[in-house]
Tab-separated table of C-alpha atoms in Angstrom:
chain	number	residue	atom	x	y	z
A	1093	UNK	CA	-34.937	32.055	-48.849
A	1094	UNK	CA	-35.359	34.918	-46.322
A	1095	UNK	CA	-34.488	35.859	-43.280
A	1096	UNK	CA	-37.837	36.845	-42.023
A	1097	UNK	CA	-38.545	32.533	-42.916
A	1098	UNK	CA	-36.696	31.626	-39.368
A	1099	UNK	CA	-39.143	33.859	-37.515
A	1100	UNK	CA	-40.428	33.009	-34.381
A	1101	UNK	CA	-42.282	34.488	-31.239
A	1102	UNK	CA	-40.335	33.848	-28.048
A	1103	UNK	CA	-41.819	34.815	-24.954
A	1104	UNK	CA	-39.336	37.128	-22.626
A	1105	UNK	CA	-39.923	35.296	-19.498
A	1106	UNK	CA	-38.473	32.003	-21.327
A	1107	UNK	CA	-35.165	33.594	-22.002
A	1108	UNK	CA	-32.909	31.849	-19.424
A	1109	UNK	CA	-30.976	34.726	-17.523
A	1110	UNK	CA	-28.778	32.475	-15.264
A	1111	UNK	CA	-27.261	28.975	-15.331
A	1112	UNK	CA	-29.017	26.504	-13.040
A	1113	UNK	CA	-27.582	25.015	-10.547
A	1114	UNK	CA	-26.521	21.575	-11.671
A	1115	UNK	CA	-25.219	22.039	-15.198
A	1116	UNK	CA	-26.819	19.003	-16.156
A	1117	UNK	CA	-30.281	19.421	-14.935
A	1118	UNK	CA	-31.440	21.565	-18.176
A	1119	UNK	CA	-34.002	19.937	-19.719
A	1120	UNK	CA	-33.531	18.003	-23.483
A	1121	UNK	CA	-35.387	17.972	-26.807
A	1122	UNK	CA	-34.964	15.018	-28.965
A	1123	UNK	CA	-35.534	15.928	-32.554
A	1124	UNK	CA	-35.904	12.751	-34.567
A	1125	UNK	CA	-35.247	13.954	-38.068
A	1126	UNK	CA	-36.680	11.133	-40.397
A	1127	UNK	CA	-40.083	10.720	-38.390
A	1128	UNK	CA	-40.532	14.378	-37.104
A	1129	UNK	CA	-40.921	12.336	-33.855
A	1130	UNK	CA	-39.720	14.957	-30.420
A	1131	UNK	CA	-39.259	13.733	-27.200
A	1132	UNK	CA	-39.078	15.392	-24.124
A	1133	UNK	CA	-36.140	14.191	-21.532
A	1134	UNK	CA	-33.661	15.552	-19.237
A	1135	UNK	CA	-29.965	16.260	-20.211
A	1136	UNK	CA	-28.507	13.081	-18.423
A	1137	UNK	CA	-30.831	10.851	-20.363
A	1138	UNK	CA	-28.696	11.922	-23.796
A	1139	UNK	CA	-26.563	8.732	-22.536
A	1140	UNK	CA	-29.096	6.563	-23.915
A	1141	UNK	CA	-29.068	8.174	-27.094
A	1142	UNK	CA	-25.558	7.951	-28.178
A	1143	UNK	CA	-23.993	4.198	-29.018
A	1144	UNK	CA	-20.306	2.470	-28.686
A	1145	UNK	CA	-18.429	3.709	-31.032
A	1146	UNK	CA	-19.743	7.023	-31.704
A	1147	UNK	CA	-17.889	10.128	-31.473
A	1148	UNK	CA	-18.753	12.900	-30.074
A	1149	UNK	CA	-16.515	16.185	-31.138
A	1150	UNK	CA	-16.542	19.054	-28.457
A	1151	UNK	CA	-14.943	22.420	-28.831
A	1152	UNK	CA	-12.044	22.712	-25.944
A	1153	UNK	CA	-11.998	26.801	-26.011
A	1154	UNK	CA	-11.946	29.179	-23.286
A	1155	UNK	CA	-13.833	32.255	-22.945
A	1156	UNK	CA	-11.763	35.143	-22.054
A	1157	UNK	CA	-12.988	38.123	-19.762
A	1158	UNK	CA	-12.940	40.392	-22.988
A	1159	UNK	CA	-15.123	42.944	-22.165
A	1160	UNK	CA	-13.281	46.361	-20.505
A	1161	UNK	CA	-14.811	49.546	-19.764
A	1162	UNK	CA	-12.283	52.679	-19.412
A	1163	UNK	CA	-11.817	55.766	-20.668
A	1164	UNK	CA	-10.758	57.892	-23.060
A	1165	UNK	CA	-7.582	59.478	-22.210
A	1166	UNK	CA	-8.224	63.207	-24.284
A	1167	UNK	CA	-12.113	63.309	-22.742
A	1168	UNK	CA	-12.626	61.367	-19.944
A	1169	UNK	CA	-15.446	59.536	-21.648
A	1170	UNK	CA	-16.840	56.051	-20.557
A	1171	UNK	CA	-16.110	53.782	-23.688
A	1172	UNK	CA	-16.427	49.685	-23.804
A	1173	UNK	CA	-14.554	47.538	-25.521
A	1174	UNK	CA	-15.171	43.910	-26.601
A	1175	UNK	CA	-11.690	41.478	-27.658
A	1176	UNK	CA	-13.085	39.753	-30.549
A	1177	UNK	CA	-9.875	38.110	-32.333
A	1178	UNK	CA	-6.451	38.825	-31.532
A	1179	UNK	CA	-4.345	39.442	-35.041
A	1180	UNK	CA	-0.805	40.001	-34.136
A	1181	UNK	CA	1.673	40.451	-30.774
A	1182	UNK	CA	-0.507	43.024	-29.060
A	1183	UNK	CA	-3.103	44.117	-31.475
A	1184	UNK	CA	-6.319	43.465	-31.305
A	1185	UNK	CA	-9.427	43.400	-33.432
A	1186	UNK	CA	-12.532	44.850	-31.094
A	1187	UNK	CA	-15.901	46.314	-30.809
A	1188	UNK	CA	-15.805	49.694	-29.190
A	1189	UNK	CA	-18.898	51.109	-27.845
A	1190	UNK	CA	-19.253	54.114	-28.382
A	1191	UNK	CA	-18.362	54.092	-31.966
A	1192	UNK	CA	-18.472	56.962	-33.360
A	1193	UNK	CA	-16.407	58.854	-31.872
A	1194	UNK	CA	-13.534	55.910	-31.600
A	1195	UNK	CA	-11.289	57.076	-34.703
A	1196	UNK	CA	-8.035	56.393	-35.130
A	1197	UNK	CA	-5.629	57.811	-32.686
A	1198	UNK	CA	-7.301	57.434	-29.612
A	1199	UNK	CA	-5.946	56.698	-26.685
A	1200	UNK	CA	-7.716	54.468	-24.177
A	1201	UNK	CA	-7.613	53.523	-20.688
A	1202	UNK	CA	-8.353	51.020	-17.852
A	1203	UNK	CA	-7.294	50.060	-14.974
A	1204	UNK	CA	-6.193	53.742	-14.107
A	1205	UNK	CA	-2.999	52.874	-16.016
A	1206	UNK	CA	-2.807	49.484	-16.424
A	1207	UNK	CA	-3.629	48.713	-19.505
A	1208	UNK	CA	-3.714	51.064	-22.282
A	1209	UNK	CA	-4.710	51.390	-26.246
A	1210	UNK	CA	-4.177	53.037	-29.198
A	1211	UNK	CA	-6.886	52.662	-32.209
A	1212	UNK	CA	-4.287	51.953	-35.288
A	1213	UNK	CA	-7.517	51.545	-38.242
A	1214	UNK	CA	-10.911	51.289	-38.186
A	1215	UNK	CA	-12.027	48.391	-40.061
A	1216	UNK	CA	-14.730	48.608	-43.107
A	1217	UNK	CA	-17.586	46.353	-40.592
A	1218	UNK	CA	-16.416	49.122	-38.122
A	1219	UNK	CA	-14.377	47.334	-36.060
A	1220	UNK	CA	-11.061	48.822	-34.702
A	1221	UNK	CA	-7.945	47.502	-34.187
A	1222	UNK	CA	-6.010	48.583	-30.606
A	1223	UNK	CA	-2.540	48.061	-30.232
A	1224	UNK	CA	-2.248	47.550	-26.271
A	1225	UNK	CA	0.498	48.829	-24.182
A	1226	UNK	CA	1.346	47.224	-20.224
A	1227	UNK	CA	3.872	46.005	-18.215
A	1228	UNK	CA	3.333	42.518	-16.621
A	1229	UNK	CA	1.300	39.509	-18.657
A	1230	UNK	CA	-1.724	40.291	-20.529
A	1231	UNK	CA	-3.821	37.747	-19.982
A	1232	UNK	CA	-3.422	38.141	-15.820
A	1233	UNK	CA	-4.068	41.786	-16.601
A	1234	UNK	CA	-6.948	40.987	-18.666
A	1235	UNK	CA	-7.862	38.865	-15.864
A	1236	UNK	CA	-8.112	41.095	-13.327
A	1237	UNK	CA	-9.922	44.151	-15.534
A	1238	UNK	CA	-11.878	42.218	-17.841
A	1239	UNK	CA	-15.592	40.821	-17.131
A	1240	UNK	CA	-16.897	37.752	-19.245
A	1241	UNK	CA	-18.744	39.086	-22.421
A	1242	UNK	CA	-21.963	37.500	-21.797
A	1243	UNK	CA	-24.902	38.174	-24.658
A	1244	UNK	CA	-26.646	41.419	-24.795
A	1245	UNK	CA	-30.497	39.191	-23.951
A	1246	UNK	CA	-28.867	38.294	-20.356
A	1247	UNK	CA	-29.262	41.324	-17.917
A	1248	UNK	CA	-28.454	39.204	-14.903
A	1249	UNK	CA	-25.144	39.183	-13.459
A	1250	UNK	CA	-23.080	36.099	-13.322
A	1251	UNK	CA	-21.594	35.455	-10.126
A	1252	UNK	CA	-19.328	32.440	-11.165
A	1253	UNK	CA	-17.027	32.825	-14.117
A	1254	UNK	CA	-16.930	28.970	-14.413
A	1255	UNK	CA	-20.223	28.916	-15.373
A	1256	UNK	CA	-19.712	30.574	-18.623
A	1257	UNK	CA	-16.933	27.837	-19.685
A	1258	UNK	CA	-17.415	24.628	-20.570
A	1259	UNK	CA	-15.704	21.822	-17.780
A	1260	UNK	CA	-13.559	20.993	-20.993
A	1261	UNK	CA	-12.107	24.041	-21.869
A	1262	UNK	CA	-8.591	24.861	-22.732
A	1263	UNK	CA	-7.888	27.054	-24.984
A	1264	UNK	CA	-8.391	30.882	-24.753
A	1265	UNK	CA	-9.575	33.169	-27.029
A	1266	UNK	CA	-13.089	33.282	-27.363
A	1267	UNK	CA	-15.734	36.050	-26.737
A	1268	UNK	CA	-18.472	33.850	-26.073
A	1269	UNK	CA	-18.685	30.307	-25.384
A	1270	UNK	CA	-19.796	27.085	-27.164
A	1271	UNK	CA	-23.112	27.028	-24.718
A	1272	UNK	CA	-24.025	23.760	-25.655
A	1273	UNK	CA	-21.285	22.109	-23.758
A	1274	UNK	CA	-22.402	23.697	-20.744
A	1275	UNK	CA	-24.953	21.014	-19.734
A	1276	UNK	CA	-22.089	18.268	-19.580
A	1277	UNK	CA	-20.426	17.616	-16.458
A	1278	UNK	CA	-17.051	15.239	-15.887
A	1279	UNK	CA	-19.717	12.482	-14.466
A	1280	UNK	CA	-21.586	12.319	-17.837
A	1281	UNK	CA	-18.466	12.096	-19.626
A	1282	UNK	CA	-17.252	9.268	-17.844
A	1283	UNK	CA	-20.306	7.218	-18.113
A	1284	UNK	CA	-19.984	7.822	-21.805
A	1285	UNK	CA	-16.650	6.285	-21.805
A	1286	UNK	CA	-18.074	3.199	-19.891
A	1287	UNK	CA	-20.405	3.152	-22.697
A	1288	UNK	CA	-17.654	3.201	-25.261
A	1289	UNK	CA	-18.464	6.358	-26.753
A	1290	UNK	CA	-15.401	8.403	-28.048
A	1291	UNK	CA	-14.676	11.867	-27.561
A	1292	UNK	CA	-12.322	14.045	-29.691
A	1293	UNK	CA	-11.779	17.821	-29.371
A	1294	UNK	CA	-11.272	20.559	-31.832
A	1295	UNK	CA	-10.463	24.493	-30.981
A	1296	UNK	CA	-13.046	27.032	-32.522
A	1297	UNK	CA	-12.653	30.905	-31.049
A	1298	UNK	CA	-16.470	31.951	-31.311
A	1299	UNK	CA	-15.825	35.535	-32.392
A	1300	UNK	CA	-18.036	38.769	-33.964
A	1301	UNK	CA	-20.581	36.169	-36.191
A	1302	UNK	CA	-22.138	35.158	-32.534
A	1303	UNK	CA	-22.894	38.877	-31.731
A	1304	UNK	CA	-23.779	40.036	-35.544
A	1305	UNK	CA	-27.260	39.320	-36.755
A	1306	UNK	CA	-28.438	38.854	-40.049
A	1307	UNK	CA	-29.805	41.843	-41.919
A	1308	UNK	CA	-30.232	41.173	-45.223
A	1309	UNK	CA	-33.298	40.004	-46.526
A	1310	UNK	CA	-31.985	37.035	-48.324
A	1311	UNK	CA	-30.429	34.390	-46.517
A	1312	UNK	CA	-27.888	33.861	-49.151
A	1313	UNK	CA	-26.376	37.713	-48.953
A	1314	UNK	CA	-25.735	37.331	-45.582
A	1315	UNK	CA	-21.601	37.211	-44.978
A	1316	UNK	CA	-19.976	35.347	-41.855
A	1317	UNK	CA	-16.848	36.966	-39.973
A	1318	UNK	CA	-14.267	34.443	-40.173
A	1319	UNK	CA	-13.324	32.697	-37.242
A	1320	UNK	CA	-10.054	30.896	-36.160
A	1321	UNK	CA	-9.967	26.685	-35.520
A	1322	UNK	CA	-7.115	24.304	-34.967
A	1323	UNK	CA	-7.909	20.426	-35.388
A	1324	UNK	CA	-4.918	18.282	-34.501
A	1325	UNK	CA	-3.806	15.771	-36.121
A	1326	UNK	CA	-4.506	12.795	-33.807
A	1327	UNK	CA	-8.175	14.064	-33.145
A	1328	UNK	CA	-8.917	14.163	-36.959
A	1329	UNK	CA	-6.884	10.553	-36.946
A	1330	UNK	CA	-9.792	9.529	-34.225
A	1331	UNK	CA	-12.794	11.321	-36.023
A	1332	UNK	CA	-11.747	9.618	-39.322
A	1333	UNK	CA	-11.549	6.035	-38.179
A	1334	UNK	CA	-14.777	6.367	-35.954
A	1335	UNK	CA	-16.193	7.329	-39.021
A	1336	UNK	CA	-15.119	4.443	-41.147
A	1337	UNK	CA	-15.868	2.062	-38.473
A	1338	UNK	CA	-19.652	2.852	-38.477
A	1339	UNK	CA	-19.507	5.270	-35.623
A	1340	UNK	CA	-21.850	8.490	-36.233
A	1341	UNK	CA	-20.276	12.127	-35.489
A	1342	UNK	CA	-21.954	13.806	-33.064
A	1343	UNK	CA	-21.496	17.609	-32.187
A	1344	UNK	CA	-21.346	19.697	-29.280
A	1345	UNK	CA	-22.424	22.728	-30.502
A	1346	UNK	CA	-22.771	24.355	-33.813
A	1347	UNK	CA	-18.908	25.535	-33.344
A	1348	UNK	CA	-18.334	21.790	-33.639
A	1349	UNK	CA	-20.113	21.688	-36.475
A	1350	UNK	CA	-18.598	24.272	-38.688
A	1351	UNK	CA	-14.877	23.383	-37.597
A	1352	UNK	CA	-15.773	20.057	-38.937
A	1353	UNK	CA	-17.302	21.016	-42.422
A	1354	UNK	CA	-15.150	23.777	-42.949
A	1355	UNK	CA	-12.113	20.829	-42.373
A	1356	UNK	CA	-13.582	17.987	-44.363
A	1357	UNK	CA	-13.103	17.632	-47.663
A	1358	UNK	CA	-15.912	16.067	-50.893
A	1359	UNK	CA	-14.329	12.600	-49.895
A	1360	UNK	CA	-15.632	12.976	-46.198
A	1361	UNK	CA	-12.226	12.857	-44.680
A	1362	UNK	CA	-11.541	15.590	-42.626
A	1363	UNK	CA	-7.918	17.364	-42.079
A	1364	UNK	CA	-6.040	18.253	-39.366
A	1365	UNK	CA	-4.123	21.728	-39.249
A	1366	UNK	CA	-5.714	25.145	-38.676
A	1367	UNK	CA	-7.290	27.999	-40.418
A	1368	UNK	CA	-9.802	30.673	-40.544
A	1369	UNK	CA	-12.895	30.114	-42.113
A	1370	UNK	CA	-16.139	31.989	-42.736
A	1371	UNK	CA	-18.163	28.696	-43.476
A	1372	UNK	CA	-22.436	29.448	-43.376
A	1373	UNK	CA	-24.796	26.249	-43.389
A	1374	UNK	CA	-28.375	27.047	-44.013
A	1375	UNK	CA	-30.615	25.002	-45.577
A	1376	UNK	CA	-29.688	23.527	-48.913
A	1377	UNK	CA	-26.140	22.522	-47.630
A	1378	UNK	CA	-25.077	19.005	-47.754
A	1379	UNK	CA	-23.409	17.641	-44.852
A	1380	UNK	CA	-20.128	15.888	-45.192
A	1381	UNK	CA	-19.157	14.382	-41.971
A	1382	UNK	CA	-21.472	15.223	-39.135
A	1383	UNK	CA	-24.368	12.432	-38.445
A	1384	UNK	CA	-26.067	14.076	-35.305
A	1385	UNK	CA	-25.875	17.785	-33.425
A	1386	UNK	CA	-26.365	18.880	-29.476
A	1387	UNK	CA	-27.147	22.287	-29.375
A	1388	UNK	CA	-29.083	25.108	-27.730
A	1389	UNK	CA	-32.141	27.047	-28.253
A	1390	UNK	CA	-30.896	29.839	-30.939
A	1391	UNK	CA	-32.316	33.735	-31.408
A	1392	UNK	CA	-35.116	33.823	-34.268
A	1393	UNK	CA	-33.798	35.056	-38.008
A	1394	UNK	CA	-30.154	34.249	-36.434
A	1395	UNK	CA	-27.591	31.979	-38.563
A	1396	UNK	CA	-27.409	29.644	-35.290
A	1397	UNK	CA	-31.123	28.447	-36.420
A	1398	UNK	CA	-30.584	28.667	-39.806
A	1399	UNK	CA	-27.825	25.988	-39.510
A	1400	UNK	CA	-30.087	23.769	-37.355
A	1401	UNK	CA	-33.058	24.127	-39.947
A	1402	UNK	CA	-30.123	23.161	-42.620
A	1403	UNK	CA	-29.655	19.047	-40.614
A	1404	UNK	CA	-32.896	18.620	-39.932
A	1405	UNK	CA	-35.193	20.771	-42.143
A	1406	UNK	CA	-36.673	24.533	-41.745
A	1407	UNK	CA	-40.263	23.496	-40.831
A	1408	UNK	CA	-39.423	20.691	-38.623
A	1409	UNK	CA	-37.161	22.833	-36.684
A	1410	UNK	CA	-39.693	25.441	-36.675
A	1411	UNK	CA	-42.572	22.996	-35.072
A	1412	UNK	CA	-40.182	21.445	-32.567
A	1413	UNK	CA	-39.107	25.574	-31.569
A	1414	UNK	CA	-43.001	26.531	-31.063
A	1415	UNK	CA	-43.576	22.911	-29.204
A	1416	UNK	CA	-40.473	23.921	-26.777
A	1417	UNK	CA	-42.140	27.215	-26.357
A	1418	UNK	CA	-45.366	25.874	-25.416
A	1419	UNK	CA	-43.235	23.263	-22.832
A	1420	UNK	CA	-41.590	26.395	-21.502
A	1421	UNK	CA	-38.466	25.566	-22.499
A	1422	UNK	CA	-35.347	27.549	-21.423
A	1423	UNK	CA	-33.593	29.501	-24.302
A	1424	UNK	CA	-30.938	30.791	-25.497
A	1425	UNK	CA	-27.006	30.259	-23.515
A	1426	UNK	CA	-28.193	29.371	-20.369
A	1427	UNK	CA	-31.072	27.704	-21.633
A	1428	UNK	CA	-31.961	23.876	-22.239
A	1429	UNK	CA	-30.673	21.941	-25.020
A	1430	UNK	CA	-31.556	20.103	-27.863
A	1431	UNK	CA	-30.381	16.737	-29.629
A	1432	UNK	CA	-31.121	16.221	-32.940
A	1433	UNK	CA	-30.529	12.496	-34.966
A	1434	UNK	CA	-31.194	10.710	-37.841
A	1435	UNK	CA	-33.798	9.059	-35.855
């Protein structure tokens, strides 16, 4: 299978470059996956889509503002950094722009003082590692020099924070967020839980593998950066009997998605605790607990589509792509969404 298979001509003017108004208002595809059928609805209709009794798994973390520009302290020069993952105390792993000239030993600045770096290594990927040095909290001085890492594809400038977090999230330590859950407002939520439909949260922190893209020509060579999920044990507890009752597992996002299969083992039960995995889905994979996904619009020859095309089949997914392009879909993090089912 290659890359070049997941292909597909987006027009620029359909990338969506800010968040609308109402996070709810985006538009929704419904991908019926045993009759090819698609509708064409808004986001608040997914309500009558989803039964008593089904579960729907959302990923509860925050973004953090974890993109800083400073300075290098020997030159002067402008240099960017991006938090991906933080590994111990006050070390960080990170993507430095420029790179080249980031070896180990440098010194780094922002915030004319207030937060500084070493690089301690420089990863194999490329990647360094920064030990940082302050006084006060990080994460208010993060707070207060940091800007939210939005994708490269969005030029715009966002002018609420909020609108790059989910109404959900809790737990920090992402560099991008789970953009399907953006739609979803506390409203739809409670009319869900009129309807009887459970919710249960896991913690995913999206990391480097929503950034990277794939550049080998087969699929199969391609190698995920691991990312860091917690599941505890009374959500699992709630996923599992859902599950056995006859409820279908629906996921917000394709985080959702691989927190769950990376968690569940060949018996379909899935485990509580936490862990780092590197888990890719692309076609051929087998499934072992999710029934149903909710998720964006993804890049073309990304691993985003390639999991999509894996629950619901590469040319289906490809027709129902080059139908939402003709309907002028929104794409991409601010863009519409898409809900796919069994049918």
């Amino acid at each position: 299978m290659k890359t070049s298979d997941f292909y597909y001509e987006l027009p620029r003017e359909l990338i969506a470059q800010d968040p609308l108004e109402e996070r709810s208002d985006s538009r929704l595809l419904v991908l019926h996956r045993s009759s090819g059928r698609i509708e064409h609805r808004g986001f608040r209709d997914i309500v009558e889509y989803l039964r008593a009794g089904d579960c729907l798994v959302r990923n509860d973390t925050r973004v953090i503002p974890a993109r800083l520009f400073g300075r290098r302290k020997d030159t002067g020069a402008v240099v960017e950094l991006l938090l991906l993952k933080r590994m111990e105390n006050d070390i960080w792993e990170t993507l430095v722009k420029p790179g080249k000239k980031a070896r180990t030993g440098a010194r780094l600045d922002f915030g004319d003082g207030r937060l500084e770096g070493e690089i301690i290594s420089v990863e194999e990927d490329g990647n360094r590692r920064i030990q940082f040095r302050y006084d006060g909290i990080f994460e208010e001085i993060l707070d207060e020099l940091g800007q939210m890492p939005l994708p490269p594809y969005i030029t715009h400038t966002l002018r609420d924070r909020n609108r790059y977090q989910t109404v959900y999230a809790r737990y920090e330590g992402s560099a991008a967020a789970p953009t399907a859950g953006l739609h979803f407002t506390e409203e739809l939520f409670d009319e869900l839980e009129r309807k009887g439909v459970l919710v249960a949260n896991v913690t995913l922190h999206v990391g480097l593998g929503t950034f990277r893209p794939v550049k080998t020509e087969n699929v199969a060579e391609h190698h995920m950066h691991s990312e860091h999920f917690r599941i505890e044990p009374e959500e699992a507890e709630k996923i599992n009997r859902a599950r056995a009752a006859g409820g279908r597992i629906i996921c917000v996002g394709t985080t959702s998605c691989r927190t769950l299969e990376s968690a569940t083992g060949e018996d379909g039960v899935l485990r509580s605790g936490e862990a780092d995995t590197d888990i890719f889905i692309y076609p051929g994979y087998s499934f072992r607990i999710m029934d149903a996904l909710i998720t964006n619009f993804h890049l073309p020859e990304s691993t985003l589509l390639m999991l999509v095309s894996a629950l619901a089949g590469k040319d289906l997914v490809m027709k129902a792509y080059a139908e939402a392009v003709r309907e002028r879909y929104r794409f991409f993090s601010f863009g519409d969404a898409m809900l796919i089912l069994e049918d």
